[in-house]
Amino acid sequence: MRDSRETFVNHAFVVGHPIKHSRSPLIHGHWLEKFKIAGSYRPIDVSPAAFPDFIANLKGEHRSFVGGNVTIPHKEAAFQLVDRPDALSEELGASNTIWIEDGRLHATNTDGHGFVSNLDERAPGWDRIDRAVVFGAGGASRAILQALRDRGIGEIHVLNRTVGRAQELADRFGTRIYAHPMEALREVMGGAGLFVNTTSLGMDGDAAPDIDFGGLASGAIVTDIVYVPLKTPFLLQAERQGFATVDGLGMLLHQATPGFEKWFGVRPVVDAALRQVIVEDM
Ligand code: ATR
């Protein structure tokens, strides 16, 4: 028999494969406690083969869930399987946040929101720039290009080892996005106000290529989606050359806020206490 009190408790999940490294349970757990919400947020490991059933069951067997996050490798499948992906997911072909509304499964993608909100918080006014340089052309790069374009950044230059992948993104995301091979680095850095690393280079102490940030505009900002370590090789190099940097932890924290609000009805805040929770777990 179901405990009648359970009907008032909202349950959410993060689903991935593997899932044990996800920091999302720490983030949502912190907010649930902070706002004294009698809800839960749990990690669930689901293989790609079992994922379609997992999604179908959200309206059946698993209907105690109000929604959840979707992470690697299921973001594309989630977009395909929900009833109502929003326009952001549609363009990216990937969703990371799901909720049930009027008996239907809805989805969005909050990675771009996380990226711009981190810059808005830590470098207000960052968007008064004419040119941005984005290094990398994978899944994270897509969401960032979409967000930079939607913020109205004039020119966005994508540099990638495999220039064809950068070209695909340029073709897909807009006329003021330009693709380049790595050799064009010096040329595209000239006068740029923002450099973003969207690759995993430099993660967990791995080596990263040397990048000369010298050509960036004065006052330019260098940011990284990698947040372990907080000071990545790219950020350390940029600081040595006198540029301001924004670490990637805030992107992770801010991408979580829209989901929490959908599932639990409270708009959470990203603050120093939350950052500390994640830093202590690193
Ligand atoms: P994600 O979806 O997490 O962004 P991805 O699709 O595997 O991951 O993309 C990884 C990005 O890192 C790509 O831009 C990749 O460059 P390629 O498109 O040429 O593969 C880039 N990358 C990974 N390892 C790299 C390396 N050693 N040197 C340069 N770029 C690298």
mmCIF file of C-alpha atoms and ligand atoms in Angstrom:
data_model
loop_
_atom_site.group_PDB
_atom_site.id
_atom_site.type_symbol
_atom_site.label_atom_id
_atom_site.label_comp_id
_atom_site.label_asym_id
_atom_site.label_seq_id
_atom_site.Cartn_x
_atom_site.Cartn_y
_atom_site.Cartn_z
ATOM 1 C CA MET A 1 0.000 0.000 0.000
ATOM 2 C CA ARG A 2 1.168 3.444 -0.829
ATOM 3 C CA ASP A 3 1.737 5.872 1.985
ATOM 4 C CA SER A 4 -0.881 8.595 1.415
ATOM 5 C CA ARG A 5 1.723 11.270 2.300
ATOM 6 C CA GLU A 6 3.736 10.160 -0.715
ATOM 7 C CA THR A 7 1.335 11.890 -3.087
ATOM 8 C CA PHE A 8 2.678 15.235 -1.833
ATOM 9 C CA VAL A 9 6.315 14.326 -2.383
ATOM 10 C CA ASN A 10 7.890 15.062 -5.767
ATOM 11 C CA HIS A 11 10.553 12.669 -6.981
ATOM 12 C CA ALA A 12 13.094 13.515 -9.683
ATOM 13 C CA PHE A 13 16.015 11.631 -11.218
ATOM 14 C CA VAL A 14 19.199 11.940 -13.196
ATOM 15 C CA VAL A 15 19.557 9.141 -15.699
ATOM 16 C CA GLY A 16 22.817 8.216 -17.447
ATOM 17 C CA HIS A 17 25.209 5.357 -18.123
ATOM 18 C CA PRO A 18 27.423 5.344 -16.113
ATOM 19 C CA ILE A 19 25.891 7.685 -13.518
ATOM 20 C CA LYS A 20 28.029 7.375 -10.412
ATOM 21 C CA HIS A 21 30.207 10.396 -11.267
ATOM 22 C CA SER A 22 27.244 12.750 -11.693
ATOM 23 C CA ARG A 23 27.328 15.741 -9.350
ATOM 24 C CA SER A 24 23.684 16.587 -10.004
ATOM 25 C CA PRO A 25 22.426 14.695 -6.904
ATOM 26 C CA LEU A 26 24.667 16.920 -4.747
ATOM 27 C CA ILE A 27 23.295 20.085 -6.359
ATOM 28 C CA HIS A 28 19.610 19.164 -6.132
ATOM 29 C CA GLY A 29 20.087 17.570 -2.708
ATOM 30 C CA HIS A 30 21.562 20.873 -1.477
ATOM 31 C CA TRP A 31 18.566 22.842 -2.748
ATOM 32 C CA LEU A 32 15.986 20.346 -1.444
ATOM 33 C CA GLU A 33 17.516 20.707 1.994
ATOM 34 C CA LYS A 34 17.919 24.475 1.744
ATOM 35 C CA PHE A 35 14.269 25.043 0.768
ATOM 36 C CA LYS A 36 13.032 22.273 3.111
ATOM 37 C CA ILE A 37 11.236 20.520 0.272
ATOM 38 C CA ALA A 38 10.081 16.974 0.966
ATOM 39 C CA GLY A 39 11.267 15.703 -2.404
ATOM 40 C CA SER A 40 13.950 13.428 -3.738
ATOM 41 C CA TYR A 41 16.463 13.449 -6.586
ATOM 42 C CA ARG A 42 18.169 10.152 -7.354
ATOM 43 C CA PRO A 43 20.756 8.858 -9.793
ATOM 44 C CA ILE A 44 19.558 6.003 -12.016
ATOM 45 C CA ASP A 45 21.854 3.962 -14.241
ATOM 46 C CA VAL A 46 20.055 2.899 -17.413
ATOM 47 C CA SER A 47 21.770 1.283 -20.408
ATOM 48 C CA PRO A 48 21.083 2.633 -23.907
ATOM 49 C CA ALA A 49 19.099 -0.546 -24.707
ATOM 50 C CA ALA A 50 16.809 -0.004 -21.702
ATOM 51 C CA PHE A 51 16.414 3.770 -22.115
ATOM 52 C CA PRO A 52 13.289 3.753 -24.373
ATOM 53 C CA ASP A 53 11.442 1.653 -21.778
ATOM 54 C CA PHE A 54 12.622 3.928 -18.982
ATOM 55 C CA ILE A 55 11.130 6.940 -20.809
ATOM 56 C CA ALA A 56 7.890 5.097 -21.678
ATOM 57 C CA ASN A 57 7.486 4.051 -18.032
ATOM 58 C CA LEU A 58 7.580 7.659 -16.810
ATOM 59 C CA LYS A 59 3.923 7.783 -17.833
ATOM 60 C CA GLY A 60 3.256 4.284 -16.499
ATOM 61 C CA GLU A 61 5.065 2.268 -13.870
ATOM 62 C CA HIS A 62 7.387 5.159 -12.876
ATOM 63 C CA ARG A 63 4.742 7.840 -12.711
ATOM 64 C CA SER A 64 5.776 8.913 -9.226
ATOM 65 C CA PHE A 65 8.531 10.936 -10.967
ATOM 66 C CA VAL A 66 7.792 14.545 -11.880
ATOM 67 C CA GLY A 67 10.793 14.598 -14.211
ATOM 68 C CA GLY A 68 14.545 14.612 -14.183
ATOM 69 C CA ASN A 69 17.840 15.200 -15.911
ATOM 70 C CA VAL A 70 19.269 13.186 -18.740
ATOM 71 C CA THR A 71 22.996 12.874 -19.210
ATOM 72 C CA ILE A 72 25.526 11.013 -21.353
ATOM 73 C CA PRO A 73 24.806 8.939 -23.452
ATOM 74 C CA HIS A 74 21.032 9.546 -23.517
ATOM 75 C CA LYS A 75 20.561 13.234 -24.435
ATOM 76 C CA GLU A 76 19.859 12.578 -28.132
ATOM 77 C CA ALA A 77 17.542 9.625 -27.402
ATOM 78 C CA ALA A 78 15.650 11.680 -24.814
ATOM 79 C CA PHE A 79 14.974 14.348 -27.419
ATOM 80 C CA GLN A 80 13.672 11.672 -29.821
ATOM 81 C CA LEU A 81 11.480 9.908 -27.260
ATOM 82 C CA VAL A 82 9.621 12.696 -25.433
ATOM 83 C CA ASP A 83 6.238 14.014 -26.603
ATOM 84 C CA ARG A 84 7.059 17.727 -26.586
ATOM 85 C CA PRO A 85 10.700 18.766 -27.013
ATOM 86 C CA ASP A 86 10.989 22.579 -27.006
ATOM 87 C CA ALA A 87 12.561 24.661 -29.779
ATOM 88 C CA LEU A 88 16.017 24.722 -28.119
ATOM 89 C CA SER A 89 16.121 20.892 -27.936
ATOM 90 C CA GLU A 90 14.760 20.663 -31.472
ATOM 91 C CA GLU A 91 17.647 22.709 -32.867
ATOM 92 C CA LEU A 92 20.286 20.887 -30.809
ATOM 93 C CA GLY A 93 18.781 17.433 -31.346
ATOM 94 C CA ALA A 94 19.394 16.755 -27.646
ATOM 95 C CA SER A 95 17.575 17.299 -24.332
ATOM 96 C CA ASN A 96 18.923 17.243 -20.773
ATOM 97 C CA THR A 97 15.823 18.154 -18.742
ATOM 98 C CA ILE A 98 12.443 16.367 -18.774
ATOM 99 C CA TRP A 99 9.178 17.082 -16.971
ATOM 100 C CA ILE A 100 5.606 15.859 -17.091
ATOM 101 C CA GLU A 101 2.921 18.438 -17.776
ATOM 102 C CA ASP A 102 -0.708 17.691 -18.624
ATOM 103 C CA GLY A 103 0.152 14.007 -18.893
ATOM 104 C CA ARG A 104 2.798 14.625 -21.558
ATOM 105 C CA LEU A 105 6.573 14.393 -21.442
ATOM 106 C CA HIS A 106 8.214 17.746 -22.175
ATOM 107 C CA ALA A 107 11.931 18.415 -22.610
ATOM 108 C CA THR A 108 14.384 21.258 -22.956
ATOM 109 C CA ASN A 109 18.137 21.705 -23.002
ATOM 110 C CA THR A 110 19.598 23.918 -20.286
ATOM 111 C CA ASP A 111 23.325 23.700 -21.130
ATOM 112 C CA GLY A 112 23.324 27.000 -23.040
ATOM 113 C CA HIS A 113 21.395 28.672 -20.209
ATOM 114 C CA GLY A 114 24.020 27.351 -17.778
ATOM 115 C CA PHE A 115 26.827 28.735 -19.903
ATOM 116 C CA VAL A 116 25.504 32.284 -20.287
ATOM 117 C CA SER A 117 24.206 32.489 -16.706
ATOM 118 C CA ASN A 118 27.674 31.616 -15.410
ATOM 119 C CA LEU A 119 29.180 34.479 -17.412
ATOM 120 C CA ASP A 120 26.338 36.833 -16.417
ATOM 121 C CA GLU A 121 27.041 36.061 -12.766
ATOM 122 C CA ARG A 122 30.831 36.170 -12.807
ATOM 123 C CA ALA A 123 31.588 38.648 -15.581
ATOM 124 C CA PRO A 124 28.589 40.992 -15.935
ATOM 125 C CA GLY A 125 28.690 42.890 -19.233
ATOM 126 C CA TRP A 126 30.696 40.085 -20.898
ATOM 127 C CA ASP A 127 28.337 40.177 -23.889
ATOM 128 C CA ARG A 128 29.390 43.657 -25.021
ATOM 129 C CA ILE A 129 31.783 42.021 -27.479
ATOM 130 C CA ASP A 130 31.901 41.827 -31.252
ATOM 131 C CA ARG A 131 33.699 38.520 -31.586
ATOM 132 C CA ALA A 132 33.932 35.227 -29.688
ATOM 133 C CA VAL A 133 36.201 32.235 -30.296
ATOM 134 C CA VAL A 134 34.860 28.767 -29.482
ATOM 135 C CA PHE A 135 37.347 25.880 -29.359
ATOM 136 C CA GLY A 136 35.769 22.488 -30.113
ATOM 137 C CA ALA A 137 32.770 21.262 -32.087
ATOM 138 C CA GLY A 138 31.165 18.477 -29.986
ATOM 139 C CA GLY A 139 27.878 18.390 -28.097
ATOM 140 C CA ALA A 140 28.861 21.050 -25.565
ATOM 141 C CA SER A 141 29.993 23.377 -28.344
ATOM 142 C CA ARG A 142 26.569 23.195 -30.019
ATOM 143 C CA ALA A 143 24.702 24.372 -26.949
ATOM 144 C CA ILE A 144 27.229 27.178 -26.405
ATOM 145 C CA LEU A 145 27.076 28.349 -30.024
ATOM 146 C CA GLN A 146 23.291 28.429 -29.845
ATOM 147 C CA ALA A 147 23.425 30.453 -26.616
ATOM 148 C CA LEU A 148 26.042 32.919 -27.921
ATOM 149 C CA ARG A 149 24.069 33.423 -31.132
ATOM 150 C CA ASP A 150 20.812 33.915 -29.207
ATOM 151 C CA ARG A 151 22.594 36.511 -27.036
ATOM 152 C CA GLY A 152 23.346 38.426 -30.222
ATOM 153 C CA ILE A 153 27.148 38.076 -30.272
ATOM 154 C CA GLY A 154 28.221 39.504 -33.642
ATOM 155 C CA GLU A 155 30.798 37.011 -34.927
ATOM 156 C CA ILE A 156 31.467 33.567 -33.561
ATOM 157 C CA HIS A 157 34.546 31.694 -34.757
ATOM 158 C CA VAL A 158 34.689 27.937 -34.167
ATOM 159 C CA LEU A 159 38.133 26.307 -34.167
ATOM 160 C CA ASN A 160 38.329 22.543 -34.340
ATOM 161 C CA ARG A 161 40.925 19.838 -35.019
ATOM 162 C CA THR A 162 38.441 18.332 -37.503
ATOM 163 C CA VAL A 163 37.358 21.416 -39.398
ATOM 164 C CA GLY A 164 34.441 19.577 -41.061
ATOM 165 C CA ARG A 165 32.680 19.235 -37.694
ATOM 166 C CA ALA A 166 33.072 22.966 -37.062
ATOM 167 C CA GLN A 167 31.691 23.654 -40.546
ATOM 168 C CA GLU A 168 28.612 21.523 -39.819
ATOM 169 C CA LEU A 169 27.887 23.608 -36.745
ATOM 170 C CA ALA A 170 28.475 26.862 -38.601
ATOM 171 C CA ASP A 171 26.013 25.743 -41.289
ATOM 172 C CA ARG A 172 23.463 24.714 -38.712
ATOM 173 C CA PHE A 173 23.590 27.564 -36.231
ATOM 174 C CA GLY A 174 23.720 30.734 -38.226
ATOM 175 C CA THR A 175 25.244 32.975 -40.777
ATOM 176 C CA ARG A 176 27.647 34.782 -38.459
ATOM 177 C CA ILE A 177 29.333 31.600 -37.270
ATOM 178 C CA TYR A 178 32.594 30.739 -39.049
ATOM 179 C CA ALA A 179 34.544 27.457 -39.032
ATOM 180 C CA HIS A 180 38.360 27.272 -38.943
ATOM 181 C CA PRO A 181 41.141 24.708 -38.591
ATOM 182 C CA MET A 182 43.462 25.065 -35.562
ATOM 183 C CA GLU A 183 46.096 26.758 -37.737
ATOM 184 C CA ALA A 184 43.830 29.814 -37.937
ATOM 185 C CA LEU A 185 44.082 30.352 -34.163
ATOM 186 C CA ARG A 186 46.254 33.479 -34.284
ATOM 187 C CA GLU A 187 44.161 35.100 -36.926
ATOM 188 C CA VAL A 188 40.769 34.534 -35.265
ATOM 189 C CA MET A 189 41.944 35.490 -31.777
ATOM 190 C CA GLY A 190 42.702 38.991 -33.003
ATOM 191 C CA GLY A 191 40.425 41.399 -31.136
ATOM 192 C CA ALA A 192 38.120 38.693 -29.729
ATOM 193 C CA GLY A 193 36.473 39.472 -26.374
ATOM 194 C CA LEU A 194 35.745 35.886 -25.340
ATOM 195 C CA PHE A 195 37.521 32.537 -25.693
ATOM 196 C CA VAL A 196 35.680 29.350 -24.687
ATOM 197 C CA ASN A 197 37.184 25.872 -24.395
ATOM 198 C CA THR A 198 34.366 23.377 -25.061
ATOM 199 C CA THR A 199 36.631 20.309 -25.360
ATOM 200 C CA SER A 200 37.598 18.028 -22.502
ATOM 201 C CA LEU A 201 41.298 18.866 -22.955
ATOM 202 C CA GLY A 202 42.915 19.647 -19.599
ATOM 203 C CA MET A 203 40.387 17.648 -17.579
ATOM 204 C CA ASP A 204 41.609 15.815 -14.455
ATOM 205 C CA GLY A 205 45.190 16.991 -14.933
ATOM 206 C CA ASP A 206 45.490 15.856 -18.558
ATOM 207 C CA ALA A 207 47.694 17.919 -20.805
ATOM 208 C CA ALA A 208 46.200 20.678 -22.940
ATOM 209 C CA PRO A 209 47.774 22.330 -25.984
ATOM 210 C CA ASP A 210 49.505 25.673 -25.459
ATOM 211 C CA ILE A 211 47.331 28.485 -26.647
ATOM 212 C CA ASP A 212 48.644 32.007 -27.044
ATOM 213 C CA PHE A 213 45.907 34.354 -25.839
ATOM 214 C CA GLY A 214 48.039 37.417 -26.571
ATOM 215 C CA GLY A 215 45.913 38.591 -29.512
ATOM 216 C CA LEU A 216 42.659 38.824 -27.541
ATOM 217 C CA ALA A 217 41.123 42.255 -26.987
ATOM 218 C CA SER A 218 42.134 43.971 -23.755
ATOM 219 C CA GLY A 219 39.637 43.030 -21.039
ATOM 220 C CA ALA A 220 38.796 39.763 -22.837
ATOM 221 C CA ILE A 221 37.495 36.806 -20.847
ATOM 222 C CA VAL A 222 38.678 33.211 -21.122
ATOM 223 C CA THR A 223 36.342 30.484 -19.911
ATOM 224 C CA ASP A 224 36.306 26.691 -19.898
ATOM 225 C CA ILE A 225 33.584 24.076 -19.614
ATOM 226 C CA VAL A 226 36.011 21.809 -17.743
ATOM 227 C CA TYR A 227 35.707 22.381 -13.968
ATOM 228 C CA VAL A 228 37.996 19.657 -12.584
ATOM 229 C CA PRO A 229 40.411 21.190 -11.808
ATOM 230 C CA LEU A 230 38.764 24.578 -11.323
ATOM 231 C CA LYS A 231 41.866 26.272 -12.734
ATOM 232 C CA THR A 232 42.381 24.396 -15.972
ATOM 233 C CA PRO A 233 45.566 24.689 -18.077
ATOM 234 C CA PHE A 234 43.751 27.109 -20.426
ATOM 235 C CA LEU A 235 42.636 29.340 -17.556
ATOM 236 C CA LEU A 236 46.103 29.333 -15.949
ATOM 237 C CA GLN A 237 47.704 30.308 -19.246
ATOM 238 C CA ALA A 238 45.153 33.103 -19.795
ATOM 239 C CA GLU A 239 45.814 34.444 -16.285
ATOM 240 C CA ARG A 240 49.566 34.426 -16.901
ATOM 241 C CA GLN A 241 48.888 36.580 -19.955
ATOM 242 C CA GLY A 242 46.796 39.006 -17.907
ATOM 243 C CA PHE A 243 43.260 38.025 -18.926
ATOM 244 C CA ALA A 244 40.223 37.566 -16.707
ATOM 245 C CA THR A 245 38.946 33.995 -16.427
ATOM 246 C CA VAL A 246 35.678 32.310 -15.461
ATOM 247 C CA ASP A 247 35.802 28.669 -14.401
ATOM 248 C CA GLY A 248 33.296 26.090 -15.634
ATOM 249 C CA LEU A 249 31.730 25.057 -12.332
ATOM 250 C CA GLY A 250 29.047 27.732 -12.555
ATOM 251 C CA MET A 251 27.841 26.344 -15.897
ATOM 252 C CA LEU A 252 27.116 23.019 -14.195
ATOM 253 C CA LEU A 253 25.333 24.754 -11.321
ATOM 254 C CA HIS A 254 23.264 27.143 -13.453
ATOM 255 C CA GLN A 255 22.171 24.458 -15.932
ATOM 256 C CA ALA A 256 20.447 22.757 -12.994
ATOM 257 C CA THR A 257 18.185 25.672 -11.987
ATOM 258 C CA PRO A 258 15.380 25.402 -14.618
ATOM 259 C CA GLY A 259 14.803 21.695 -13.876
ATOM 260 C CA PHE A 260 14.619 22.218 -10.121
ATOM 261 C CA GLU A 261 12.034 24.966 -10.622
ATOM 262 C CA LYS A 262 9.918 22.774 -12.939
ATOM 263 C CA TRP A 263 9.917 19.767 -10.592
ATOM 264 C CA PHE A 264 9.777 21.402 -7.183
ATOM 265 C CA GLY A 265 8.201 24.814 -7.865
ATOM 266 C CA VAL A 266 10.986 26.958 -6.396
ATOM 267 C CA ARG A 267 13.528 28.941 -8.402
ATOM 268 C CA PRO A 268 16.830 28.027 -6.718
ATOM 269 C CA VAL A 269 19.927 30.215 -6.480
ATOM 270 C CA VAL A 270 23.539 29.518 -7.323
ATOM 271 C CA ASP A 271 25.610 30.817 -4.438
ATOM 272 C CA ALA A 272 28.943 30.344 -2.693
ATOM 273 C CA ALA A 273 27.512 27.650 -0.388
ATOM 274 C CA LEU A 274 26.489 25.515 -3.356
ATOM 275 C CA ARG A 275 29.868 25.981 -5.052
ATOM 276 C CA GLN A 276 31.502 24.867 -1.825
ATOM 277 C CA VAL A 277 29.432 21.651 -1.743
ATOM 278 C CA ILE A 278 30.817 20.651 -5.136
ATOM 279 C CA VAL A 279 34.380 21.831 -4.478
ATOM 280 C CA GLU A 280 34.515 19.744 -1.294
ATOM 281 C CA ASP A 281 33.492 16.677 -3.280
ATOM 282 C CA MET A 282 36.253 17.095 -5.915
HETATM 283 P P1 ATR B 1 31.278 16.619 -26.232
HETATM 284 O O1 ATR B 1 29.986 16.125 -26.785
HETATM 285 O O2 ATR B 1 31.459 16.365 -24.771
HETATM 286 O O3 ATR B 1 31.557 18.039 -26.570
HETATM 287 P P2 ATR B 1 32.785 15.273 -28.338
HETATM 288 O O4 ATR B 1 31.625 15.270 -29.252
HETATM 289 O O5 ATR B 1 33.575 14.037 -28.228
HETATM 290 O O6 ATR B 1 32.407 15.669 -26.861
HETATM 291 O O7 ATR B 1 33.729 16.488 -28.766
HETATM 292 C C1 ATR B 1 34.960 16.645 -28.237
HETATM 293 C C2 ATR B 1 35.637 17.892 -28.810
HETATM 294 O O8 ATR B 1 36.978 17.907 -28.309
HETATM 295 C C3 ATR B 1 35.769 17.896 -30.317
HETATM 296 O O9 ATR B 1 35.758 19.228 -30.764
HETATM 297 C C4 ATR B 1 37.138 17.262 -30.531
HETATM 298 O O10 ATR B 1 37.756 17.554 -31.755
HETATM 299 P P3 ATR B 1 37.441 16.649 -33.067
HETATM 300 O O11 ATR B 1 36.094 17.074 -33.538
HETATM 301 O O12 ATR B 1 38.550 16.976 -33.996
HETATM 302 O O13 ATR B 1 37.491 15.227 -32.581
HETATM 303 C C5 ATR B 1 37.901 17.906 -29.399
HETATM 304 N N1 ATR B 1 39.108 17.147 -29.036
HETATM 305 C C6 ATR B 1 39.160 16.010 -28.316
HETATM 306 N N2 ATR B 1 40.433 15.607 -28.168
HETATM 307 C C7 ATR B 1 41.218 16.528 -28.812
HETATM 308 C C8 ATR B 1 42.631 16.688 -29.011
HETATM 309 N N3 ATR B 1 43.514 15.818 -28.494
HETATM 310 N N4 ATR B 1 43.057 17.767 -29.693
HETATM 311 C C9 ATR B 1 42.177 18.660 -30.211
HETATM 312 N N5 ATR B 1 40.835 18.558 -30.060
HETATM 313 C C10 ATR B 1 40.358 17.509 -29.362
#
